[in-house]
């Protein structure tokens, strides 16, 4: 039987391999400290204003996963969170906010709360993570490389989160839009709509980003060396 220290070392290496952690790729300590500080403000503020169910939002999971990927230097986690946030937050949320600023119309009804004076200014201000997280993840994945396992992993995670949201979150809050786009719908049965969400999110939002990153060969770690990009 292997000594305990050897067993721990084997387990550590197995976990690092699974998560795609490369000790040669590091991120600035100030950036990690800033991310931790942001969460130290974000979590208590939302717990007080919205309650724990708020953290079921896919965008919030994207934030938590991004900070964890940053702290660990995990290629898999960073790749998963990039799939999860680039189009919904980096494009959808930003577009809805920009159009609303210019015209007062919310095409996706995703940022109505940003213009609601009844929502505390701190809560609205903390929403700056919606555009910042996808941008940060692009940079992180550019350095770490894209993990092609992310598509399956993020799809499974999303499926679990949507089911958990449907089973536990108050229907009137419609978290993750599990009851309808923006507001509860009654056109199709709830189970059918939820199934469409579980299948549709990976196909419409994750797959195009996955395809693009593979097309750009971000999943080919050797490609970084050929392009002369420093990874450490």
Coordinates of N, CA and C in Angstrom, one line a residue:
X1 N 0.9 -1.2 0.0 CA 0.0 0.0 0.0 C 0.9 1.2 0.0
X2 N 0.6 2.2 -0.9 CA 1.4 3.4 -1.0 C 1.3 4.2 0.2
X3 N 2.4 4.9 0.6 CA 2.3 5.8 1.8 C 1.3 6.9 1.6
X4 N 0.8 7.4 2.7 CA -0.2 8.5 2.6 C 0.2 9.7 1.8
X5 N 1.4 10.2 2.0 CA 1.8 11.4 1.2 C 1.8 11.1 -0.3
X6 N 2.2 9.9 -0.7 CA 2.2 9.5 -2.1 C 0.8 9.5 -2.7
X7 N -0.1 8.9 -1.9 CA -1.5 8.9 -2.3 C -2.1 10.3 -2.5
X8 N -1.8 11.2 -1.6 CA -2.2 12.6 -1.7 C -1.7 13.2 -2.9
X9 N -0.4 13.0 -3.2 CA 0.2 13.6 -4.4 C -0.4 13.1 -5.7
X10 N -0.7 11.8 -5.7 CA -1.4 11.2 -6.9 C -2.7 11.8 -7.1
X11 N -3.5 11.9 -6.0 CA -4.8 12.5 -6.1 C -4.8 14.0 -6.5
X12 N -3.8 14.7 -6.0 CA -3.6 16.1 -6.4 C -3.4 16.3 -7.8
X13 N -2.5 15.4 -8.4 CA -2.1 15.5 -9.8 C -3.3 15.1 -10.6
X14 N -4.1 14.1 -10.2 CA -5.3 13.7 -10.9 C -6.3 14.8 -11.0
X15 N -6.5 15.5 -9.9 CA -7.5 16.7 -9.9 C -7.0 17.8 -10.8
X16 N -5.7 18.1 -10.7 CA -5.1 19.2 -11.5 C -5.2 18.8 -13.0
X17 N -5.0 17.5 -13.3 CA -5.1 17.1 -14.7 C -6.6 17.2 -15.2
X18 N -7.5 16.8 -14.3 CA -8.9 16.9 -14.7 C -9.4 18.3 -14.9
X19 N -9.0 19.2 -14.1 CA -9.4 20.6 -14.2 C -8.5 21.4 -15.2
X20 N -7.5 20.8 -15.7 CA -6.6 21.5 -16.6 C -5.8 22.6 -16.0
X21 N -5.3 22.3 -14.8 CA -4.5 23.3 -14.1 C -3.0 23.2 -14.6
X22 N -2.5 24.3 -15.1 CA -1.1 24.4 -15.5 C -0.4 25.4 -14.7
X23 N 0.5 24.9 -13.8 CA 1.3 25.8 -12.9 C 2.1 26.8 -13.7
X24 N 2.4 26.6 -15.0 CA 3.2 27.5 -15.7 C 2.4 28.8 -16.1
X25 N 1.1 28.7 -16.1 CA 0.3 29.8 -16.4 C -0.3 30.4 -15.2
X26 N 0.1 31.7 -14.9 CA -0.3 32.3 -13.7 C -1.0 33.6 -14.0
X27 N -1.8 34.1 -13.0 CA -2.5 35.3 -13.2 C -2.1 36.3 -12.1
X28 N -2.2 37.6 -12.3 CA -1.7 38.6 -11.4 C -2.3 38.5 -10.0
X29 N -1.6 38.6 -8.9 CA -2.2 38.5 -7.6 C -3.2 39.6 -7.3
X30 N -2.9 40.8 -7.9 CA -3.9 41.9 -7.7 C -5.3 41.6 -8.3
X31 N -5.2 40.9 -9.4 CA -6.5 40.5 -10.1 C -7.3 39.5 -9.3
X32 N -6.6 38.5 -8.7 CA -7.2 37.6 -7.8 C -7.8 38.2 -6.6
X33 N -7.0 39.2 -6.0 CA -7.5 39.9 -4.8 C -8.7 40.7 -5.1
X34 N -8.7 41.4 -6.3 CA -9.9 42.2 -6.7 C -11.1 41.3 -6.9
X35 N -10.9 40.1 -7.5 CA -12.1 39.2 -7.7 C -12.6 38.7 -6.3
X36 N -11.8 38.4 -5.4 CA -12.2 38.0 -4.1 C -13.0 39.1 -3.4
X37 N -12.4 40.3 -3.4 CA -13.0 41.5 -2.8 C -14.4 41.7 -3.4
X38 N -14.5 41.6 -4.7 CA -15.8 41.8 -5.4 C -16.9 40.8 -4.8
X39 N -16.5 39.5 -4.7 CA -17.4 38.5 -4.2 C -17.8 38.8 -2.7
X40 N -16.8 39.4 -1.9 CA -17.1 39.7 -0.5 C -18.1 40.8 -0.4
X41 N -18.3 41.6 -1.4 CA -19.3 42.6 -1.5 C -20.6 42.1 -2.1
X42 N -20.4 41.3 -3.2 CA -21.5 40.8 -4.0 C -22.4 39.9 -3.2
X43 N -21.8 38.9 -2.6 CA -22.6 37.8 -1.9 C -23.4 38.4 -0.8
X44 N -22.9 39.1 0.2 CA -23.7 39.7 1.3 C -24.8 40.6 0.7
X45 N -24.5 41.4 -0.3 CA -25.5 42.4 -0.8 C -26.7 41.7 -1.4
X46 N -26.4 40.6 -2.2 CA -27.5 39.9 -2.8 C -28.2 39.0 -1.9
X47 N -27.5 38.5 -0.9 CA -28.2 37.7 0.2 C -29.2 38.6 0.9
X48 N -28.9 39.8 1.2 CA -29.7 40.7 1.9 C -30.9 41.2 1.0
X49 N -30.6 41.5 -0.2 CA -31.7 42.0 -1.1 C -32.5 41.0 -1.7
X50 N -31.9 39.9 -2.2 CA -32.6 38.9 -3.1 C -32.8 37.6 -2.5
X51 N -32.0 37.2 -1.4 CA -32.0 35.9 -0.9 C -31.1 34.9 -1.6
X52 N -30.9 33.7 -1.1 CA -30.0 32.8 -1.6 C -30.4 32.2 -3.0
X53 N -31.7 32.2 -3.3 CA -32.2 31.7 -4.6 C -31.6 32.5 -5.7
X54 N -31.2 33.8 -5.5 CA -30.7 34.6 -6.5 C -29.4 34.0 -7.2
X55 N -28.7 33.2 -6.3 CA -27.4 32.7 -6.8 C -27.6 31.5 -7.8
X56 N -28.8 31.2 -8.0 CA -29.1 30.1 -9.0 C -29.1 30.7 -10.5
X57 N -29.1 32.0 -10.6 CA -29.0 32.6 -11.9 C -27.7 32.1 -12.6
X58 N -27.8 31.7 -13.9 CA -26.7 31.2 -14.6 C -25.6 32.2 -14.7
X59 N -25.9 33.5 -14.7 CA -24.9 34.5 -14.8 C -24.1 34.6 -13.5
X60 N -24.8 34.4 -12.3 CA -24.2 34.4 -11.1 C -23.2 33.2 -10.9
X61 N -23.7 32.0 -11.4 CA -22.8 30.8 -11.4 C -21.6 31.1 -12.3
X62 N -21.8 31.8 -13.4 CA -20.7 32.2 -14.3 C -19.7 33.0 -13.6
X63 N -20.2 34.0 -12.7 CA -19.3 34.8 -11.9 C -18.5 34.0 -10.9
X64 N -19.2 33.1 -10.2 CA -18.5 32.3 -9.2 C -17.5 31.4 -9.8
X65 N -17.9 30.8 -11.0 CA -17.0 29.8 -11.7 C -15.8 30.5 -12.2
X66 N -16.0 31.8 -12.7 CA -14.9 32.5 -13.2 C -13.8 32.9 -12.1
X67 N -14.3 33.3 -11.0 CA -13.4 33.6 -9.8 C -12.6 32.3 -9.4
X68 N -13.3 31.2 -9.4 CA -12.7 29.9 -9.0 C -11.6 29.5 -10.1
X69 N -12.0 29.7 -11.4 CA -11.0 29.4 -12.4 C -9.8 30.3 -12.4
X70 N -10.0 31.5 -12.0 CA -8.9 32.5 -11.9 C -8.0 32.1 -10.7
X71 N -8.6 31.7 -9.6 CA -7.8 31.4 -8.5 C -7.0 30.1 -8.7
X72 N -7.6 29.1 -9.4 CA -7.0 27.8 -9.6 C -6.1 27.8 -10.9
X73 N -6.4 28.7 -11.8 CA -5.8 28.6 -13.1 C -6.3 27.4 -13.9
X74 N -7.6 27.1 -13.8 CA -8.2 26.0 -14.4 C -8.7 26.2 -15.8
X75 N -8.1 25.5 -16.7 CA -8.5 25.6 -18.1 C -9.9 25.1 -18.4
X76 N -10.3 24.0 -17.7 CA -11.7 23.5 -17.9 C -12.7 24.5 -17.4
X77 N -12.5 25.0 -16.2 CA -13.5 25.9 -15.6 C -13.6 27.2 -16.4
X78 N -12.5 27.7 -16.8 CA -12.5 29.0 -17.6 C -13.2 28.8 -18.9
X79 N -13.0 27.6 -19.5 CA -13.6 27.3 -20.8 C -15.1 27.2 -20.6
X80 N -15.5 26.5 -19.6 CA -17.0 26.3 -19.3 C -17.7 27.6 -19.1
X81 N -17.0 28.5 -18.3 CA -17.7 29.8 -18.0 C -17.7 30.7 -19.2
X82 N -16.7 30.5 -20.1 CA -16.7 31.3 -21.3 C -17.9 31.0 -22.2
X83 N -18.2 29.7 -22.3 CA -19.3 29.2 -23.1 C -20.6 29.7 -22.4
X84 N -20.6 29.7 -21.1 CA -21.9 30.1 -20.4 C -22.2 31.6 -20.4
X85 N -21.2 32.4 -20.6 CA -21.4 33.9 -20.4 C -21.2 34.7 -21.7
X86 N -20.4 34.2 -22.7 CA -20.0 35.1 -23.8 C -21.3 35.6 -24.5
X87 N -22.2 34.8 -24.9 CA -23.3 35.2 -25.7 C -24.5 35.7 -24.8
X88 N -24.8 35.0 -23.7 CA -25.9 35.5 -22.8 C -25.6 36.9 -22.2
X89 N -24.4 37.0 -21.6 CA -24.0 38.2 -20.9 C -23.2 39.1 -21.8
X90 N -22.2 38.6 -22.4 CA -21.3 39.5 -23.2 C -22.0 40.1 -24.4
X91 N -23.1 39.5 -24.9 CA -23.8 40.0 -26.1 C -25.2 40.4 -25.6
X92 N -26.0 39.4 -25.1 CA -27.4 39.7 -24.7 C -27.6 40.8 -23.7
X93 N -27.0 40.6 -22.5 CA -27.1 41.6 -21.5 C -26.7 43.0 -21.9
X94 N -25.5 43.0 -22.5 CA -24.9 44.3 -23.0 C -25.8 45.0 -24.0
X95 N -26.3 44.2 -25.0 CA -27.2 44.7 -26.0 C -28.4 45.3 -25.4
X96 N -29.0 44.6 -24.5 CA -30.3 45.0 -23.9 C -30.1 46.3 -23.1
X97 N -29.0 46.4 -22.4 CA -28.6 47.6 -21.6 C -28.3 48.8 -22.6
X98 N -27.6 48.6 -23.6 CA -27.2 49.7 -24.5 C -28.4 50.2 -25.2
X99 N -29.2 49.3 -25.8 CA -30.5 49.7 -26.5 C -31.4 50.5 -25.5
X100 N -31.5 50.0 -24.3 CA -32.3 50.7 -23.3 C -31.8 52.1 -23.0
X101 N -30.5 52.2 -22.9 CA -29.9 53.6 -22.7 C -30.2 54.5 -23.8
X102 N -30.2 54.0 -25.0 CA -30.4 54.9 -26.2 C -31.8 55.2 -26.5
X103 N -32.7 54.2 -26.3 CA -34.1 54.3 -26.7 C -35.1 54.1 -25.6
X104 N -34.7 53.6 -24.5 CA -35.7 53.3 -23.4 C -36.4 51.9 -23.6
X105 N -36.1 51.2 -24.7 CA -36.7 49.9 -25.0 C -35.8 48.8 -24.6
X106 N -36.3 47.8 -24.0 CA -35.5 46.6 -23.6 C -35.9 45.4 -24.5
X107 N -35.1 45.1 -25.5 CA -35.5 44.1 -26.5 C -35.5 42.7 -25.8
X108 N -34.7 42.5 -24.8 CA -34.7 41.2 -24.1 C -35.3 41.2 -22.7
X109 N -35.6 42.3 -22.2 CA -36.1 42.5 -20.8 C -35.1 42.0 -19.8
X110 N -33.8 42.1 -20.1 CA -32.8 41.5 -19.2 C -32.3 42.5 -18.3
X111 N -32.4 43.8 -18.6 CA -31.8 44.9 -17.7 C -32.8 45.9 -17.2
X112 N -34.1 45.5 -17.2 CA -35.1 46.5 -16.7 C -34.8 47.0 -15.3
X113 N -34.2 46.1 -14.5 CA -33.9 46.4 -13.1 C -32.9 47.5 -13.0
X114 N -32.0 47.6 -14.0 CA -31.0 48.6 -14.0 C -31.5 50.0 -14.0
X115 N -32.7 50.2 -14.5 CA -33.4 51.5 -14.6 C -34.5 51.7 -13.5
X116 N -34.6 50.8 -12.6 CA -35.6 50.8 -11.6 C -35.0 51.4 -10.3
X117 N -35.5 52.6 -10.0 CA -35.0 53.3 -8.8 C -35.3 52.6 -7.5
X118 N -36.2 51.7 -7.5 CA -36.5 50.9 -6.3 C -35.4 49.9 -6.0
X119 N -34.6 49.5 -7.0 CA -33.5 48.6 -6.8 C -32.3 49.4 -6.2
X120 N -31.8 49.0 -5.1 CA -30.6 49.7 -4.6 C -29.5 50.0 -5.6
X121 N -28.9 51.1 -5.5 CA -27.8 51.5 -6.4 C -26.7 50.5 -6.3
X122 N -26.4 50.0 -5.1 CA -25.3 49.0 -5.0 C -25.6 47.7 -5.8
X123 N -26.8 47.2 -5.8 CA -27.2 46.0 -6.5 C -27.0 46.3 -8.0
X124 N -27.5 47.5 -8.5 CA -27.3 47.8 -9.9 C -25.8 48.0 -10.2
X125 N -25.1 48.6 -9.4 CA -23.7 48.8 -9.6 C -22.9 47.5 -9.7
X126 N -23.3 46.5 -8.9 CA -22.6 45.2 -8.9 C -22.8 44.5 -10.2
X127 N -23.9 44.9 -10.9 CA -24.1 44.2 -12.2 C -23.1 44.5 -13.3
X128 N -22.1 45.3 -12.9 CA -21.0 45.6 -13.9 C -20.3 44.3 -14.2
X129 N -20.5 43.2 -13.4 CA -19.9 41.9 -13.7 C -20.4 41.3 -15.1
X130 N -21.6 41.7 -15.5 CA -22.1 41.1 -16.7 C -21.3 41.3 -17.9
X131 N -20.8 42.6 -18.2 CA -19.9 42.8 -19.3 C -18.5 42.4 -19.0
X132 N -18.1 42.5 -17.7 CA -16.7 42.3 -17.4 C -16.2 40.9 -17.4
X133 N -17.1 40.0 -16.9 CA -16.8 38.6 -16.8 C -16.5 37.9 -18.1
X134 N -17.3 38.1 -19.2 CA -17.0 37.5 -20.5 C -15.7 38.0 -21.0
X135 N -15.4 39.3 -20.9 CA -14.1 39.9 -21.4 C -12.9 39.3 -20.6
X136 N -13.1 39.2 -19.3 CA -12.0 38.5 -18.5 C -11.8 37.1 -19.0
X137 N -12.9 36.4 -19.2 CA -12.7 35.0 -19.6 C -12.1 34.8 -21.0
X138 N -12.4 35.7 -21.9 CA -11.7 35.6 -23.2 C -10.2 35.7 -23.0
X139 N -9.8 36.6 -22.2 CA -8.3 36.8 -21.9 C -7.8 35.6 -21.2
X140 N -8.5 35.0 -20.2 CA -8.0 33.9 -19.5 C -7.9 32.6 -20.4
X141 N -8.9 32.4 -21.2 CA -8.9 31.2 -22.1 C -7.8 31.4 -23.2
X142 N -7.6 32.7 -23.6 CA -6.6 32.9 -24.5 C -5.2 32.5 -24.0
X143 N -5.0 32.7 -22.7 CA -3.8 32.3 -22.0 C -3.7 30.8 -21.7
X144 N -4.8 30.3 -21.2 CA -4.8 28.9 -20.7 C -5.0 27.9 -21.9
X145 N -5.7 28.4 -22.9 CA -6.1 27.5 -24.0 C -7.5 27.0 -23.7
X146 N -8.2 26.6 -24.8 CA -9.6 26.2 -24.6 C -9.7 24.7 -24.4
X147 N -10.5 24.3 -23.5 CA -10.7 22.8 -23.2 C -11.9 22.4 -23.9
X148 N -11.8 21.5 -24.8 CA -12.9 21.1 -25.6 C -13.9 20.2 -24.9
X149 N -13.6 19.8 -23.7 CA -14.5 19.1 -22.8 C -15.6 20.0 -22.2
X150 N -15.3 21.3 -22.4 CA -16.2 22.3 -21.8 C -17.6 22.3 -22.3
X151 N -17.8 21.9 -23.5 CA -19.2 21.9 -24.1 C -20.0 20.9 -23.4
X152 N -19.6 19.7 -23.2 CA -20.3 18.7 -22.6 C -20.5 19.0 -21.1
X153 N -19.4 19.4 -20.5 CA -19.4 19.7 -19.0 C -20.4 20.9 -18.7
X154 N -20.3 21.9 -19.5 CA -21.2 23.1 -19.2 C -22.7 22.8 -19.6
X155 N -22.9 21.9 -20.6 CA -24.3 21.5 -20.9 C -24.9 20.7 -19.8
X156 N -24.1 19.8 -19.2 CA -24.6 19.0 -18.0 C -24.8 19.9 -16.8
X157 N -23.9 20.9 -16.6 CA -24.1 21.8 -15.4 C -25.3 22.6 -15.6
X158 N -25.6 23.1 -16.8 CA -26.7 23.9 -17.1 C -28.0 23.1 -16.9
X159 N -28.0 21.9 -17.4 CA -29.2 21.0 -17.2 C -29.5 20.9 -15.7
X160 N -28.5 20.6 -14.9 CA -28.7 20.4 -13.5 C -29.2 21.7 -12.8
X161 N -28.6 22.9 -13.2 CA -29.0 24.1 -12.6 C -30.5 24.5 -13.0
X162 N -30.8 24.2 -14.2 CA -32.2 24.6 -14.7 C -33.2 23.7 -13.9
X163 N -32.9 22.4 -13.8 CA -33.8 21.5 -13.0 C -33.9 21.9 -11.5
X164 N -32.7 22.3 -11.0 CA -32.7 22.7 -9.6 C -33.5 24.0 -9.4
X165 N -33.4 24.9 -10.3 CA -34.1 26.2 -10.3 C -35.6 25.9 -10.4
X166 N -36.0 25.1 -11.3 CA -37.4 24.7 -11.5 C -38.0 24.1 -10.2
X167 N -37.2 23.3 -9.5 CA -37.8 22.5 -8.4 C -37.7 23.3 -7.1
X168 N -36.9 24.3 -7.0 CA -36.7 25.0 -5.7 C -37.0 26.5 -5.7
X169 N -36.8 27.2 -6.8 CA -37.0 28.6 -6.8 C -38.5 29.0 -6.9
X170 N -38.8 30.1 -6.3 CA -40.2 30.6 -6.4 C -40.6 30.9 -7.9
X171 N -41.7 30.3 -8.3 CA -42.1 30.5 -9.7 C -42.3 32.0 -10.1
X172 N -42.7 32.8 -9.1 CA -43.0 34.2 -9.4 C -41.7 35.0 -9.8
X173 N -40.5 34.5 -9.4 CA -39.3 35.1 -9.7 C -38.7 34.7 -11.0
X174 N -39.2 33.6 -11.5 CA -38.8 33.1 -12.9 C -37.3 33.1 -13.1
X175 N -36.6 32.6 -12.1 CA -35.1 32.6 -12.2 C -34.7 31.7 -13.4
X176 N -33.7 32.2 -14.1 CA -33.2 31.6 -15.3 C -34.3 31.4 -16.4
X177 N -35.4 32.1 -16.2 CA -36.5 32.0 -17.2 C -37.0 30.6 -17.4
X178 N -37.0 29.8 -16.3 CA -37.4 28.4 -16.5 C -39.0 28.3 -16.7
X179 N -39.7 29.4 -16.4 CA -41.1 29.4 -16.7 C -41.6 30.2 -17.9
X180 N -40.6 30.9 -18.5 CA -40.9 31.6 -19.7 C -39.9 32.7 -20.0
X181 N -39.8 33.2 -21.2 CA -38.8 34.2 -21.6 C -39.2 35.6 -21.0
X182 N -38.6 35.9 -19.9 CA -38.9 37.2 -19.3 C -40.0 37.1 -18.3
X183 N -41.1 36.5 -18.6 CA -42.2 36.3 -17.7 C -42.8 34.9 -18.0
X184 N -43.5 34.3 -17.0 CA -44.1 33.0 -17.3 C -45.0 32.9 -18.5
X185 N -44.8 31.8 -19.2 CA -45.6 31.6 -20.5 C -46.7 30.5 -20.2
X186 N -47.7 30.5 -21.1 CA -48.7 29.5 -21.0 C -49.1 28.9 -22.3
X187 N -48.2 29.1 -23.3 CA -48.4 28.6 -24.6 C -48.2 27.1 -24.7
X188 N -47.1 26.6 -24.1 CA -46.9 25.1 -24.1 C -46.8 24.7 -22.6
X189 N -46.9 23.4 -22.4 CA -46.8 22.8 -21.0 C -45.4 23.2 -20.4
X190 N -45.4 23.4 -19.1 CA -44.2 23.8 -18.4 C -43.0 22.8 -18.7
X191 N -43.3 21.5 -18.6 CA -42.3 20.5 -18.8 C -41.6 20.6 -20.2
X192 N -42.5 20.9 -21.2 CA -42.0 21.0 -22.6 C -41.1 22.3 -22.7
X193 N -41.6 23.3 -22.1 CA -40.8 24.6 -22.2 C -39.4 24.4 -21.5
X194 N -39.4 23.7 -20.3 CA -38.2 23.5 -19.6 C -37.2 22.6 -20.4
X195 N -37.8 21.6 -21.1 CA -37.0 20.7 -21.9 C -36.4 21.5 -23.1
X196 N -37.1 22.4 -23.6 CA -36.6 23.2 -24.7 C -35.5 24.1 -24.2
X197 N -35.6 24.6 -23.0 CA -34.5 25.4 -22.4 C -33.2 24.5 -22.2
X198 N -33.4 23.3 -21.7 CA -32.3 22.5 -21.4 C -31.5 22.1 -22.7
X199 N -32.3 21.9 -23.8 CA -31.7 21.5 -25.1 C -31.2 22.8 -25.8
X200 N -32.0 23.8 -25.7 CA -31.8 25.0 -26.5 C -30.6 25.8 -26.1
X201 N -30.3 26.0 -24.8 CA -29.2 26.8 -24.4 C -27.9 26.3 -24.9
X202 N -27.5 25.0 -24.8 CA -26.3 24.5 -25.3 C -26.2 24.7 -26.8
X203 N -27.3 24.4 -27.5 CA -27.3 24.5 -29.0 C -27.1 25.9 -29.5
X204 N -27.9 26.8 -28.9 CA -27.9 28.2 -29.4 C -26.8 29.1 -28.9
X205 N -26.4 28.8 -27.6 CA -25.4 29.7 -27.0 C -24.0 29.1 -26.8
X206 N -23.9 27.8 -26.5 CA -22.6 27.2 -26.2 C -21.9 26.7 -27.4
X207 N -22.7 26.0 -28.3 CA -22.1 25.4 -29.4 C -21.5 26.3 -30.4
X208 N -22.1 27.5 -30.7 CA -21.4 28.5 -31.6 C -20.1 28.9 -31.1
X209 N -20.0 29.2 -29.7 CA -18.7 29.7 -29.2 C -17.7 28.5 -29.2
X210 N -18.1 27.3 -28.8 CA -17.3 26.2 -28.9 C -16.7 26.0 -30.3
X211 N -17.6 26.1 -31.3 CA -17.1 25.9 -32.7 C -16.1 27.0 -33.0
X212 N -16.4 28.2 -32.6 CA -15.5 29.4 -33.0 C -14.1 29.2 -32.3
X213 N -14.1 28.8 -31.1 CA -12.8 28.7 -30.4 C -12.0 27.5 -31.0
X214 N -12.6 26.4 -31.4 CA -11.9 25.4 -32.1 C -11.5 25.8 -33.5
X215 N -12.3 26.6 -34.1 CA -11.9 27.1 -35.4 C -10.7 27.9 -35.3
X216 N -10.6 28.7 -34.3 CA -9.4 29.6 -34.0 C -8.3 28.8 -33.5
X217 N -8.5 27.5 -33.2 CA -7.5 26.6 -32.7 C -7.0 27.0 -31.3
X218 N -7.9 27.6 -30.5 CA -7.6 27.9 -29.1 C -7.5 26.6 -28.3
X219 N -8.0 25.5 -28.8 CA -7.9 24.2 -28.1 C -6.6 23.5 -28.4
X220 N -5.8 24.1 -29.3 CA -4.5 23.5 -29.6 C -3.4 24.2 -28.9
X221 N -3.0 23.7 -27.8 CA -2.1 24.4 -26.9 C -0.7 24.7 -27.6
X222 N -0.4 23.8 -28.6 CA 0.8 24.0 -29.3 C 0.7 25.2 -30.2
X223 N -0.5 25.5 -30.6 CA -0.7 26.6 -31.5 C -0.2 27.9 -30.9
X224 N -0.2 28.1 -29.6 CA 0.2 29.3 -28.9 C 1.7 29.5 -29.1
X225 N 2.4 28.4 -29.0 CA 3.9 28.5 -29.2 C 4.2 28.8 -30.7
X226 N 3.4 28.3 -31.6 CA 3.7 28.6 -33.0 C 3.4 30.0 -33.3
X227 N 2.5 30.7 -32.6 CA 2.2 32.1 -32.8 C 3.0 33.0 -32.0
X228 N 3.9 32.4 -31.2 CA 4.8 33.2 -30.4 C 4.2 33.9 -29.2
X229 N 3.0 33.3 -28.7 CA 2.3 33.9 -27.5 C 2.9 33.3 -26.3
X230 N 3.3 34.1 -25.3 CA 3.8 33.7 -24.1 C 2.6 33.3 -23.2
X231 N 2.7 32.1 -22.6 CA 1.6 31.6 -21.8 C 1.9 31.7 -20.3
X232 N 3.1 31.9 -19.9 CA 3.4 32.0 -18.5 C 3.5 33.4 -18.0

